[in-house]
Amino acid sequence: MILTESDFGKAYITKARAARFLVDLFSTYTVLFVGYSLNDILVRYLARSIPPTSKNHLFVLAKDNEGTEEIKSLRMTPIPFHEFDELPEIFSCLSRRISYRLYDKMNAVKAVASQPDQSSPAEWKDVVHFLNDPSEDAQRVIAKAYAEGASGFEAVQALVKHGIDGFLFADSPTKQDSVLAQWAAATFALTEPLPLLQLSTEQNKRFSSSFMAQVLGALSNPSVGLDNRMYENSLGIWALQLGLLGPQNLGAGYYITKILERCTSPRIGIAYIRKLFEARPSVRMHTLNKKPGPLELAFTYDRFIPELAEYEDSVIRLLRPTPMQGLPIFVNLLEGFHDLLSAYGTIDRPIDLLSLDRAAIEEHKQNSTEEGSIPDYLIDIARDIGLNAIGTEDADKAIQLCLDSRSEMAQRIGIFLLLRHNPSPNDAINTVVSRKLLDKIALRHEAFSLLYSVYPRADAEHRSALISYVLKVYPDLADGDDAYGRFNIFSWLEQAAPGDQLLQMGIQEVLAVHPGFKPREHPDLLTYTIVETSSELQPDLPESAFTAEDIIHEYSEVKATGSESAINHQLDKFRRAMQHYPIQGLAIIEDLAARTDVPPVLIKTLIGSIRWDKLDGNSAARALDLVLLISDDRELFLQALNSLELPFPDDAVNHDVLIDHYFKLLDACTNHWDWLRDECNLSEKSYGFRDWMEHSLNLPVYVPMELYSIVSEAFLHQSNLPQLQERTSDFVEKVRSAIEEDSCFGQCICCCIGSALDIWLNVSSEIATTYREVLSESHCNSTAAWDGISYTRGLTSGLWSYIKDSLIDWVEHHSDMCTMRLIRLLTIGAIRQESIPERKRIVTVCANLYPQAAAACLRDLTTWIEALSDADQQTELDEWLRALLHCFAKQPQFRACAKVIVSWLESESALKKSALELLIEHYDDECEELRFPRVDLTQLELEGDSMAKILIFFLKNSDIYALRRMHAQEAVQQIHPLEISRNLFNDLRDQILRQQLELPADWNCS
């Protein structure tokens, strides 16, 4: 009893008995505040003391909505009312909402749905409240119950009347919206479309894109026996609403294709065809915030599209009787793509983006084979509709429509149709010349095919006109591209008209300047089509033609043309040959290097293309000599270091030779240390935490650090440390100085040392002393050093002793900078190197880090203990590990660590027993989505409440796919409701309903 201010102080402040009582009360029970003032500062602070994760509720009466926002800010729920005589009904409603389990809510909702107009306002308030349950799973289950209980369109109208209309109009639907939308569309879209549209009009709201997708789903799968006239009418009504359908509903494309299979009206079908092939611009993520580059077309329904035949045939069938009704639609679509890309102004010839991905309008092996490629399907349909017009009075109209289009893809279809129309040869050549069809590279396959067919039959005047036109398109024989373009068309036509003098003269004129040109099988296709190739480019030069003399001769010829593109193309040929003939390439470089008349660019190109992974010890030494040869050229030397792959000298025959070359290369790097520093500091800087090892691997500085590790290991193996220290003293001193540099270079050096720290500790006491200071500090060099150490090749006792204390301190105070690799290193060190008491101390540190780190530690502990025998597992658990498991099982760690703990269920008995104990203790916790092992829950040898708790945890946190669903269903069937406590029975039944499992017959009780 509190009578005085002194009593109040003792109860709430000094001894705080009353404060503790109220906090426990608020945390344990559902509390309704009546007559309490929000101005009471004590109540305000006590309310704020409740953990946000508490599942209990605090309710406050709010007359005329007074103070509702303030009440919400205290994490309380306001209960608005106007008159005090409303309170009994409010309390009754509140009692139902709090006490009803999911099963009770479903039954209440079904009852209201079956008689929506006869239900009381209080019952409808409950329905609205239940449908807006905070749990998405509960929303889905309760909405499904409403749909199952509904008996007519009145159920839809009643929902809208009571403010539940998101399933029709919400742009971002909830779980309950999705369930209700599917029900409303499947039940009423075909039979009562006009009442649905009337609802939209009355509410002055447009249907959402997601609801329209559900409508299409219903239209694509009408019920058996539905009157065909009613179906066509519904298709026509909903066709007017297709503009509401957005690109996020990818599955709608599949529904449209199914609708086209059933539709018999071309007029209605065209509306759905337009929507199927609607496109929008798409920008790849890596081009954002950078210089604008080419855009891509992302087709609205470019996923979940069935096989081509499943809807191409449907469209062709629908439009076959009136091809000129359908062809303009597809030409218009192609022009729409052209305009869409042109509007962004990011590429010169926008539609080429589509045209160049399509090798040929006809079926061809080089056409795209990717399933679901909307452009290819669209082109095939447009082509086939056009072919329906060939041979009819509409043939010329169809050809002209396509050729007059501003879309190059449509123009290609027009040329293809012209060829199939068997035109007059002279007229066909006139068309090519007058429309300048060879000017556009995207049109050349169809243009070449047309000319191949008509040129031999044309008269001399038109042949000559075509040759003159070709010379205007490709005027400059000194330009490699022009020369090759002219050669392609002439050699292609010469196959159709062998012996034609005009063509032969043109070919000889090109070969006089470019004697290496050879005809190709498909010159029109391969000049522009993207062709799949192997990951390794094939050489242009045969091995017999890859000699020093041939290289000098070919380079001199190309150089004489003055064409920069031709020179670069030739150098690329040499690079590819070098990669395919590496040993022969070394001999060529040695030969060229001995001459005085060889352009330096040739030697640099070949050295930069050496395939180090294909060289043996002797060849590697020869290649290193060549790198040393160009070590005074900064750009080339750094480039060579970047491409260098160091072979380890494990071959006794080549050991001394390679080591000697490594020392020479290390000396070259020491002499050019400033080059390495500048190159590193010019690279992208990112201070703070980052993957420094990955960054260092891509920089030239990594090479000398790796060289030093290799030669040091070799000398340590020979116990010849003094000689190593003498030969590398200058290099080591530069490294020691760089350790303390606050720069990207210093951080990369620290990282490289860390990855081979055991070697550095054995060969350089100066480095060991300076590096220890870095490890004990808190700056970017320290972060890089620890990142390198996390990649260490082996954790020896000496290395562990050196890093242990610094590592524990770093992990404790810089957990946000600790990678999983570093946590694993600490865990493995504790397991392998320490006694049980020290293990417990170190593992406790890891267990109390952020959740992912704790989970990484527990994962390594699991790997280690699973490798032990059953008896040793039990011993380790009994002696130390079991005492620490509570650290991993407390929130928030448990949310991540549970993934590891559930994996123990398929381990041996010791770990399985510990897993069951933890999961039973935390059965009501919500974790990240878990993947339970393939364990039969019925074989866990649990009964009663223990089995119920495991099932609750399993159902609440698992991705229940078919096999696990079956196991869960079997386990549920074996539990009798009377064998478990009432609360657990209700919790388990709710979880079963949330997962939409079958409820056992004897569980359908209140």
JSON list of C-alpha atoms in Angstrom, two decimals, residues 668-831:
[
{"chain": "A", "resi": 668, "resn": "ALA", "atom": "CA", "xyz": [63.66, -5.37, -61.13]},
{"chain": "A", "resi": 669, "resn": "CYS", "atom": "CA", "xyz": [60.59, -4.78, -58.96]},
{"chain": "A", "resi": 670, "resn": "THR", "atom": "CA", "xyz": [62.78, -3.30, -56.22]},
{"chain": "A", "resi": 671, "resn": "ASN", "atom": "CA", "xyz": [64.37, -0.92, -58.70]},
{"chain": "A", "resi": 672, "resn": "HIS", "atom": "CA", "xyz": [60.92, 0.15, -59.94]},
{"chain": "A", "resi": 673, "resn": "TRP", "atom": "CA", "xyz": [59.26, 0.24, -56.51]},
{"chain": "A", "resi": 674, "resn": "ASP", "atom": "CA", "xyz": [57.86, 3.72, -57.19]},
{"chain": "A", "resi": 675, "resn": "TRP", "atom": "CA", "xyz": [56.14, 2.40, -60.31]},
{"chain": "A", "resi": 676, "resn": "LEU", "atom": "CA", "xyz": [54.37, -0.23, -58.21]},
{"chain": "A", "resi": 677, "resn": "ARG", "atom": "CA", "xyz": [53.36, 2.34, -55.59]},
{"chain": "A", "resi": 678, "resn": "ASP", "atom": "CA", "xyz": [51.98, 4.81, -58.14]},
{"chain": "A", "resi": 679, "resn": "GLU", "atom": "CA", "xyz": [50.06, 2.10, -60.02]},
{"chain": "A", "resi": 680, "resn": "CYS", "atom": "CA", "xyz": [48.50, 0.89, -56.78]},
{"chain": "A", "resi": 681, "resn": "ASN", "atom": "CA", "xyz": [47.54, 4.33, -55.50]},
{"chain": "A", "resi": 682, "resn": "LEU", "atom": "CA", "xyz": [45.99, 5.24, -58.84]},
{"chain": "A", "resi": 683, "resn": "SER", "atom": "CA", "xyz": [43.61, 2.30, -58.49]},
{"chain": "A", "resi": 684, "resn": "GLU", "atom": "CA", "xyz": [40.23, 2.75, -56.89]},
{"chain": "A", "resi": 685, "resn": "LYS", "atom": "CA", "xyz": [40.61, 3.62, -53.20]},
{"chain": "A", "resi": 686, "resn": "SER", "atom": "CA", "xyz": [38.15, 2.44, -50.62]},
{"chain": "A", "resi": 687, "resn": "TYR", "atom": "CA", "xyz": [39.13, 3.19, -47.06]},
{"chain": "A", "resi": 688, "resn": "GLY", "atom": "CA", "xyz": [37.63, 1.18, -44.25]},
{"chain": "A", "resi": 689, "resn": "PHE", "atom": "CA", "xyz": [36.54, -2.43, -44.53]},
{"chain": "A", "resi": 690, "resn": "ARG", "atom": "CA", "xyz": [36.86, -4.16, -47.91]},
{"chain": "A", "resi": 691, "resn": "ASP", "atom": "CA", "xyz": [38.15, -7.38, -49.43]},
{"chain": "A", "resi": 692, "resn": "TRP", "atom": "CA", "xyz": [41.76, -6.24, -49.66]},
{"chain": "A", "resi": 693, "resn": "MET", "atom": "CA", "xyz": [43.04, -9.62, -50.83]},
{"chain": "A", "resi": 694, "resn": "GLU", "atom": "CA", "xyz": [40.84, -9.59, -53.91]},
{"chain": "A", "resi": 695, "resn": "HIS", "atom": "CA", "xyz": [41.95, -6.03, -54.62]},
{"chain": "A", "resi": 696, "resn": "SER", "atom": "CA", "xyz": [45.65, -6.87, -54.23]},
{"chain": "A", "resi": 697, "resn": "LEU", "atom": "CA", "xyz": [45.48, -9.85, -56.58]},
{"chain": "A", "resi": 698, "resn": "ASN", "atom": "CA", "xyz": [44.62, -7.49, -59.43]},
{"chain": "A", "resi": 699, "resn": "LEU", "atom": "CA", "xyz": [47.62, -5.19, -58.91]},
{"chain": "A", "resi": 700, "resn": "PRO", "atom": "CA", "xyz": [51.25, -5.55, -60.02]},
{"chain": "A", "resi": 701, "resn": "VAL", "atom": "CA", "xyz": [52.48, -5.24, -56.40]},
{"chain": "A", "resi": 702, "resn": "TYR", "atom": "CA", "xyz": [51.14, -8.73, -55.71]},
{"chain": "A", "resi": 703, "resn": "VAL", "atom": "CA", "xyz": [53.80, -10.29, -57.98]},
{"chain": "A", "resi": 704, "resn": "PRO", "atom": "CA", "xyz": [56.96, -9.29, -56.03]},
{"chain": "A", "resi": 705, "resn": "MET", "atom": "CA", "xyz": [55.25, -10.19, -52.74]},
{"chain": "A", "resi": 706, "resn": "GLU", "atom": "CA", "xyz": [54.38, -13.62, -54.12]},
{"chain": "A", "resi": 707, "resn": "LEU", "atom": "CA", "xyz": [57.89, -13.97, -55.59]},
{"chain": "A", "resi": 708, "resn": "TYR", "atom": "CA", "xyz": [59.40, -13.32, -52.17]},
{"chain": "A", "resi": 709, "resn": "SER", "atom": "CA", "xyz": [57.15, -15.93, -50.58]},
{"chain": "A", "resi": 710, "resn": "ILE", "atom": "CA", "xyz": [58.19, -18.55, -53.16]},
{"chain": "A", "resi": 711, "resn": "VAL", "atom": "CA", "xyz": [61.92, -17.96, -52.90]},
{"chain": "A", "resi": 712, "resn": "SER", "atom": "CA", "xyz": [61.75, -17.71, -49.10]},
{"chain": "A", "resi": 713, "resn": "GLU", "atom": "CA", "xyz": [59.98, -21.04, -48.85]},
{"chain": "A", "resi": 714, "resn": "ALA", "atom": "CA", "xyz": [62.59, -22.61, -51.09]},
{"chain": "A", "resi": 715, "resn": "PHE", "atom": "CA", "xyz": [65.48, -21.23, -48.99]},
{"chain": "A", "resi": 716, "resn": "LEU", "atom": "CA", "xyz": [63.79, -22.19, -45.72]},
{"chain": "A", "resi": 717, "resn": "HIS", "atom": "CA", "xyz": [63.50, -25.71, -47.06]},
{"chain": "A", "resi": 718, "resn": "GLN", "atom": "CA", "xyz": [67.27, -25.66, -47.72]},
{"chain": "A", "resi": 719, "resn": "SER", "atom": "CA", "xyz": [68.02, -24.06, -44.32]},
{"chain": "A", "resi": 720, "resn": "ASN", "atom": "CA", "xyz": [69.91, -21.33, -46.16]},
{"chain": "A", "resi": 721, "resn": "LEU", "atom": "CA", "xyz": [68.33, -18.27, -44.54]},
{"chain": "A", "resi": 722, "resn": "PRO", "atom": "CA", "xyz": [71.45, -15.98, -44.42]},
{"chain": "A", "resi": 723, "resn": "GLN", "atom": "CA", "xyz": [71.89, -16.08, -48.20]},
{"chain": "A", "resi": 724, "resn": "LEU", "atom": "CA", "xyz": [68.22, -15.20, -48.70]},
{"chain": "A", "resi": 725, "resn": "GLN", "atom": "CA", "xyz": [68.44, -12.27, -46.30]},
{"chain": "A", "resi": 726, "resn": "GLU", "atom": "CA", "xyz": [71.54, -10.97, -48.01]},
{"chain": "A", "resi": 727, "resn": "ARG", "atom": "CA", "xyz": [70.07, -11.12, -51.52]},
{"chain": "A", "resi": 728, "resn": "THR", "atom": "CA", "xyz": [66.73, -9.53, -50.56]},
{"chain": "A", "resi": 729, "resn": "SER", "atom": "CA", "xyz": [67.73, -6.96, -47.94]},
{"chain": "A", "resi": 730, "resn": "ASP", "atom": "CA", "xyz": [66.82, -3.97, -50.14]},
{"chain": "A", "resi": 731, "resn": "PHE", "atom": "CA", "xyz": [63.44, -5.44, -51.01]},
{"chain": "A", "resi": 732, "resn": "VAL", "atom": "CA", "xyz": [62.62, -6.26, -47.37]},
{"chain": "A", "resi": 733, "resn": "GLU", "atom": "CA", "xyz": [63.51, -2.74, -46.26]},
{"chain": "A", "resi": 734, "resn": "LYS", "atom": "CA", "xyz": [61.17, -1.25, -48.87]},
{"chain": "A", "resi": 735, "resn": "VAL", "atom": "CA", "xyz": [58.40, -3.58, -47.70]},
{"chain": "A", "resi": 736, "resn": "ARG", "atom": "CA", "xyz": [59.00, -2.64, -44.05]},
{"chain": "A", "resi": 737, "resn": "SER", "atom": "CA", "xyz": [58.72, 1.06, -44.89]},
{"chain": "A", "resi": 738, "resn": "ALA", "atom": "CA", "xyz": [55.58, 0.51, -46.95]},
{"chain": "A", "resi": 739, "resn": "ILE", "atom": "CA", "xyz": [53.81, -1.25, -44.04]},
{"chain": "A", "resi": 740, "resn": "GLU", "atom": "CA", "xyz": [53.46, 2.10, -42.30]},
{"chain": "A", "resi": 741, "resn": "GLU", "atom": "CA", "xyz": [52.24, 4.03, -45.37]},
{"chain": "A", "resi": 742, "resn": "ASP", "atom": "CA", "xyz": [48.67, 5.24, -44.99]},
{"chain": "A", "resi": 743, "resn": "SER", "atom": "CA", "xyz": [47.76, 4.60, -48.61]},
{"chain": "A", "resi": 744, "resn": "CYS", "atom": "CA", "xyz": [46.26, 1.99, -50.84]},
{"chain": "A", "resi": 745, "resn": "PHE", "atom": "CA", "xyz": [49.81, 0.76, -51.51]},
{"chain": "A", "resi": 746, "resn": "GLY", "atom": "CA", "xyz": [50.54, 0.33, -47.80]},
{"chain": "A", "resi": 747, "resn": "GLN", "atom": "CA", "xyz": [47.28, -1.51, -47.27]},
{"chain": "A", "resi": 748, "resn": "CYS", "atom": "CA", "xyz": [47.96, -3.90, -50.15]},
{"chain": "A", "resi": 749, "resn": "ILE", "atom": "CA", "xyz": [51.44, -4.61, -48.77]},
{"chain": "A", "resi": 750, "resn": "CYS", "atom": "CA", "xyz": [49.95, -5.36, -45.33]},
{"chain": "A", "resi": 751, "resn": "CYS", "atom": "CA", "xyz": [47.40, -7.67, -46.91]},
{"chain": "A", "resi": 752, "resn": "CYS", "atom": "CA", "xyz": [49.98, -9.58, -48.96]},
{"chain": "A", "resi": 753, "resn": "ILE", "atom": "CA", "xyz": [52.20, -10.07, -45.90]},
{"chain": "A", "resi": 754, "resn": "GLY", "atom": "CA", "xyz": [49.23, -11.39, -43.94]},
{"chain": "A", "resi": 755, "resn": "SER", "atom": "CA", "xyz": [48.42, -14.06, -46.53]},
{"chain": "A", "resi": 756, "resn": "ALA", "atom": "CA", "xyz": [51.96, -15.50, -46.13]},
{"chain": "A", "resi": 757, "resn": "LEU", "atom": "CA", "xyz": [52.64, -14.35, -42.58]},
{"chain": "A", "resi": 758, "resn": "ASP", "atom": "CA", "xyz": [54.13, -17.66, -41.41]},
{"chain": "A", "resi": 759, "resn": "ILE", "atom": "CA", "xyz": [56.93, -17.26, -43.99]},
{"chain": "A", "resi": 760, "resn": "TRP", "atom": "CA", "xyz": [57.62, -13.61, -43.15]},
{"chain": "A", "resi": 761, "resn": "LEU", "atom": "CA", "xyz": [57.85, -14.42, -39.44]},
{"chain": "A", "resi": 762, "resn": "ASN", "atom": "CA", "xyz": [60.54, -16.99, -40.17]},
{"chain": "A", "resi": 763, "resn": "VAL", "atom": "CA", "xyz": [62.71, -14.83, -42.43]},
{"chain": "A", "resi": 764, "resn": "SER", "atom": "CA", "xyz": [62.47, -11.25, -41.14]},
{"chain": "A", "resi": 765, "resn": "SER", "atom": "CA", "xyz": [62.36, -10.19, -37.49]},
{"chain": "A", "resi": 766, "resn": "GLU", "atom": "CA", "xyz": [62.11, -6.51, -38.56]},
{"chain": "A", "resi": 767, "resn": "ILE", "atom": "CA", "xyz": [58.92, -7.20, -40.49]},
{"chain": "A", "resi": 768, "resn": "ALA", "atom": "CA", "xyz": [57.53, -9.25, -37.58]},
{"chain": "A", "resi": 769, "resn": "THR", "atom": "CA", "xyz": [58.08, -6.36, -35.15]},
{"chain": "A", "resi": 770, "resn": "THR", "atom": "CA", "xyz": [56.63, -3.65, -37.39]},
{"chain": "A", "resi": 771, "resn": "TYR", "atom": "CA", "xyz": [53.70, -5.83, -38.43]},
{"chain": "A", "resi": 772, "resn": "ARG", "atom": "CA", "xyz": [52.74, -6.59, -34.81]},
{"chain": "A", "resi": 773, "resn": "GLU", "atom": "CA", "xyz": [52.32, -2.87, -34.23]},
{"chain": "A", "resi": 774, "resn": "VAL", "atom": "CA", "xyz": [49.97, -2.66, -37.21]},
{"chain": "A", "resi": 775, "resn": "LEU", "atom": "CA", "xyz": [47.86, -5.55, -35.87]},
{"chain": "A", "resi": 776, "resn": "SER", "atom": "CA", "xyz": [47.43, -3.85, -32.52]},
{"chain": "A", "resi": 777, "resn": "GLU", "atom": "CA", "xyz": [46.21, -0.56, -34.02]},
{"chain": "A", "resi": 778, "resn": "SER", "atom": "CA", "xyz": [42.88, 0.52, -35.53]},
{"chain": "A", "resi": 779, "resn": "HIS", "atom": "CA", "xyz": [43.26, 1.94, -39.03]},
{"chain": "A", "resi": 780, "resn": "CYS", "atom": "CA", "xyz": [42.96, 0.91, -42.65]},
{"chain": "A", "resi": 781, "resn": "ASN", "atom": "CA", "xyz": [46.32, -0.87, -42.70]},
{"chain": "A", "resi": 782, "resn": "SER", "atom": "CA", "xyz": [45.15, -3.02, -39.78]},
{"chain": "A", "resi": 783, "resn": "THR", "atom": "CA", "xyz": [41.93, -3.91, -41.60]},
{"chain": "A", "resi": 784, "resn": "ALA", "atom": "CA", "xyz": [43.90, -4.91, -44.71]},
{"chain": "A", "resi": 785, "resn": "ALA", "atom": "CA", "xyz": [46.40, -6.90, -42.63]},
{"chain": "A", "resi": 786, "resn": "TRP", "atom": "CA", "xyz": [43.68, -8.94, -40.91]},
{"chain": "A", "resi": 787, "resn": "ASP", "atom": "CA", "xyz": [41.96, -9.53, -44.24]},
{"chain": "A", "resi": 788, "resn": "GLY", "atom": "CA", "xyz": [45.22, -10.95, -45.60]},
{"chain": "A", "resi": 789, "resn": "ILE", "atom": "CA", "xyz": [45.73, -13.12, -42.52]},
{"chain": "A", "resi": 790, "resn": "SER", "atom": "CA", "xyz": [42.25, -14.59, -42.99]},
{"chain": "A", "resi": 791, "resn": "TYR", "atom": "CA", "xyz": [43.59, -16.07, -46.26]},
{"chain": "A", "resi": 792, "resn": "THR", "atom": "CA", "xyz": [46.62, -17.67, -44.59]},
{"chain": "A", "resi": 793, "resn": "ARG", "atom": "CA", "xyz": [47.60, -21.00, -46.07]},
{"chain": "A", "resi": 794, "resn": "GLY", "atom": "CA", "xyz": [48.05, -22.83, -42.78]},
{"chain": "A", "resi": 795, "resn": "LEU", "atom": "CA", "xyz": [47.67, -22.11, -39.08]},
{"chain": "A", "resi": 796, "resn": "THR", "atom": "CA", "xyz": [50.93, -23.26, -37.46]},
{"chain": "A", "resi": 797, "resn": "SER", "atom": "CA", "xyz": [51.51, -23.08, -33.71]},
{"chain": "A", "resi": 798, "resn": "GLY", "atom": "CA", "xyz": [54.02, -20.25, -34.20]},
{"chain": "A", "resi": 799, "resn": "LEU", "atom": "CA", "xyz": [51.62, -18.19, -36.31]},
{"chain": "A", "resi": 800, "resn": "TRP", "atom": "CA", "xyz": [48.78, -18.79, -33.83]},
{"chain": "A", "resi": 801, "resn": "SER", "atom": "CA", "xyz": [50.94, -17.69, -30.93]},
{"chain": "A", "resi": 802, "resn": "TYR", "atom": "CA", "xyz": [51.89, -14.52, -32.85]},
{"chain": "A", "resi": 803, "resn": "ILE", "atom": "CA", "xyz": [48.33, -13.45, -33.78]},
{"chain": "A", "resi": 804, "resn": "LYS", "atom": "CA", "xyz": [46.17, -14.90, -30.99]},
{"chain": "A", "resi": 805, "resn": "ASP", "atom": "CA", "xyz": [45.94, -12.01, -28.51]},
{"chain": "A", "resi": 806, "resn": "SER", "atom": "CA", "xyz": [45.77, -9.35, -31.22]},
{"chain": "A", "resi": 807, "resn": "LEU", "atom": "CA", "xyz": [43.14, -11.35, -33.10]},
{"chain": "A", "resi": 808, "resn": "ILE", "atom": "CA", "xyz": [40.90, -11.76, -30.04]},
{"chain": "A", "resi": 809, "resn": "ASP", "atom": "CA", "xyz": [41.21, -8.06, -29.29]},
{"chain": "A", "resi": 810, "resn": "TRP", "atom": "CA", "xyz": [40.43, -7.14, -32.92]},
{"chain": "A", "resi": 811, "resn": "VAL", "atom": "CA", "xyz": [37.38, -9.39, -33.04]},
{"chain": "A", "resi": 812, "resn": "GLU", "atom": "CA", "xyz": [36.03, -8.05, -29.74]},
{"chain": "A", "resi": 813, "resn": "HIS", "atom": "CA", "xyz": [36.45, -4.38, -30.63]},
{"chain": "A", "resi": 814, "resn": "HIS", "atom": "CA", "xyz": [36.01, -4.39, -34.42]},
{"chain": "A", "resi": 815, "resn": "SER", "atom": "CA", "xyz": [33.36, -7.02, -35.00]},
{"chain": "A", "resi": 816, "resn": "ASP", "atom": "CA", "xyz": [31.85, -4.94, -37.83]},
{"chain": "A", "resi": 817, "resn": "MET", "atom": "CA", "xyz": [35.12, -5.36, -39.78]},
{"chain": "A", "resi": 818, "resn": "CYS", "atom": "CA", "xyz": [35.48, -9.10, -39.18]},
{"chain": "A", "resi": 819, "resn": "THR", "atom": "CA", "xyz": [34.89, -11.38, -42.13]},
{"chain": "A", "resi": 820, "resn": "MET", "atom": "CA", "xyz": [33.59, -14.91, -41.75]},
{"chain": "A", "resi": 821, "resn": "ARG", "atom": "CA", "xyz": [37.09, -16.13, -42.72]},
{"chain": "A", "resi": 822, "resn": "LEU", "atom": "CA", "xyz": [38.60, -14.32, -39.74]},
{"chain": "A", "resi": 823, "resn": "ILE", "atom": "CA", "xyz": [36.00, -15.75, -37.34]},
{"chain": "A", "resi": 824, "resn": "ARG", "atom": "CA", "xyz": [36.76, -19.21, -38.71]},
{"chain": "A", "resi": 825, "resn": "LEU", "atom": "CA", "xyz": [40.47, -18.65, -38.21]},
{"chain": "A", "resi": 826, "resn": "LEU", "atom": "CA", "xyz": [39.87, -17.74, -34.56]},
{"chain": "A", "resi": 827, "resn": "THR", "atom": "CA", "xyz": [37.57, -20.74, -34.03]},
{"chain": "A", "resi": 828, "resn": "ILE", "atom": "CA", "xyz": [39.95, -23.20, -35.68]},
{"chain": "A", "resi": 829, "resn": "GLY", "atom": "CA", "xyz": [42.88, -21.82, -33.69]},
{"chain": "A", "resi": 830, "resn": "ALA", "atom": "CA", "xyz": [40.97, -22.28, -30.44]},
{"chain": "A", "resi": 831, "resn": "ILE", "atom": "CA", "xyz": [40.01, -25.85, -31.34]}
]
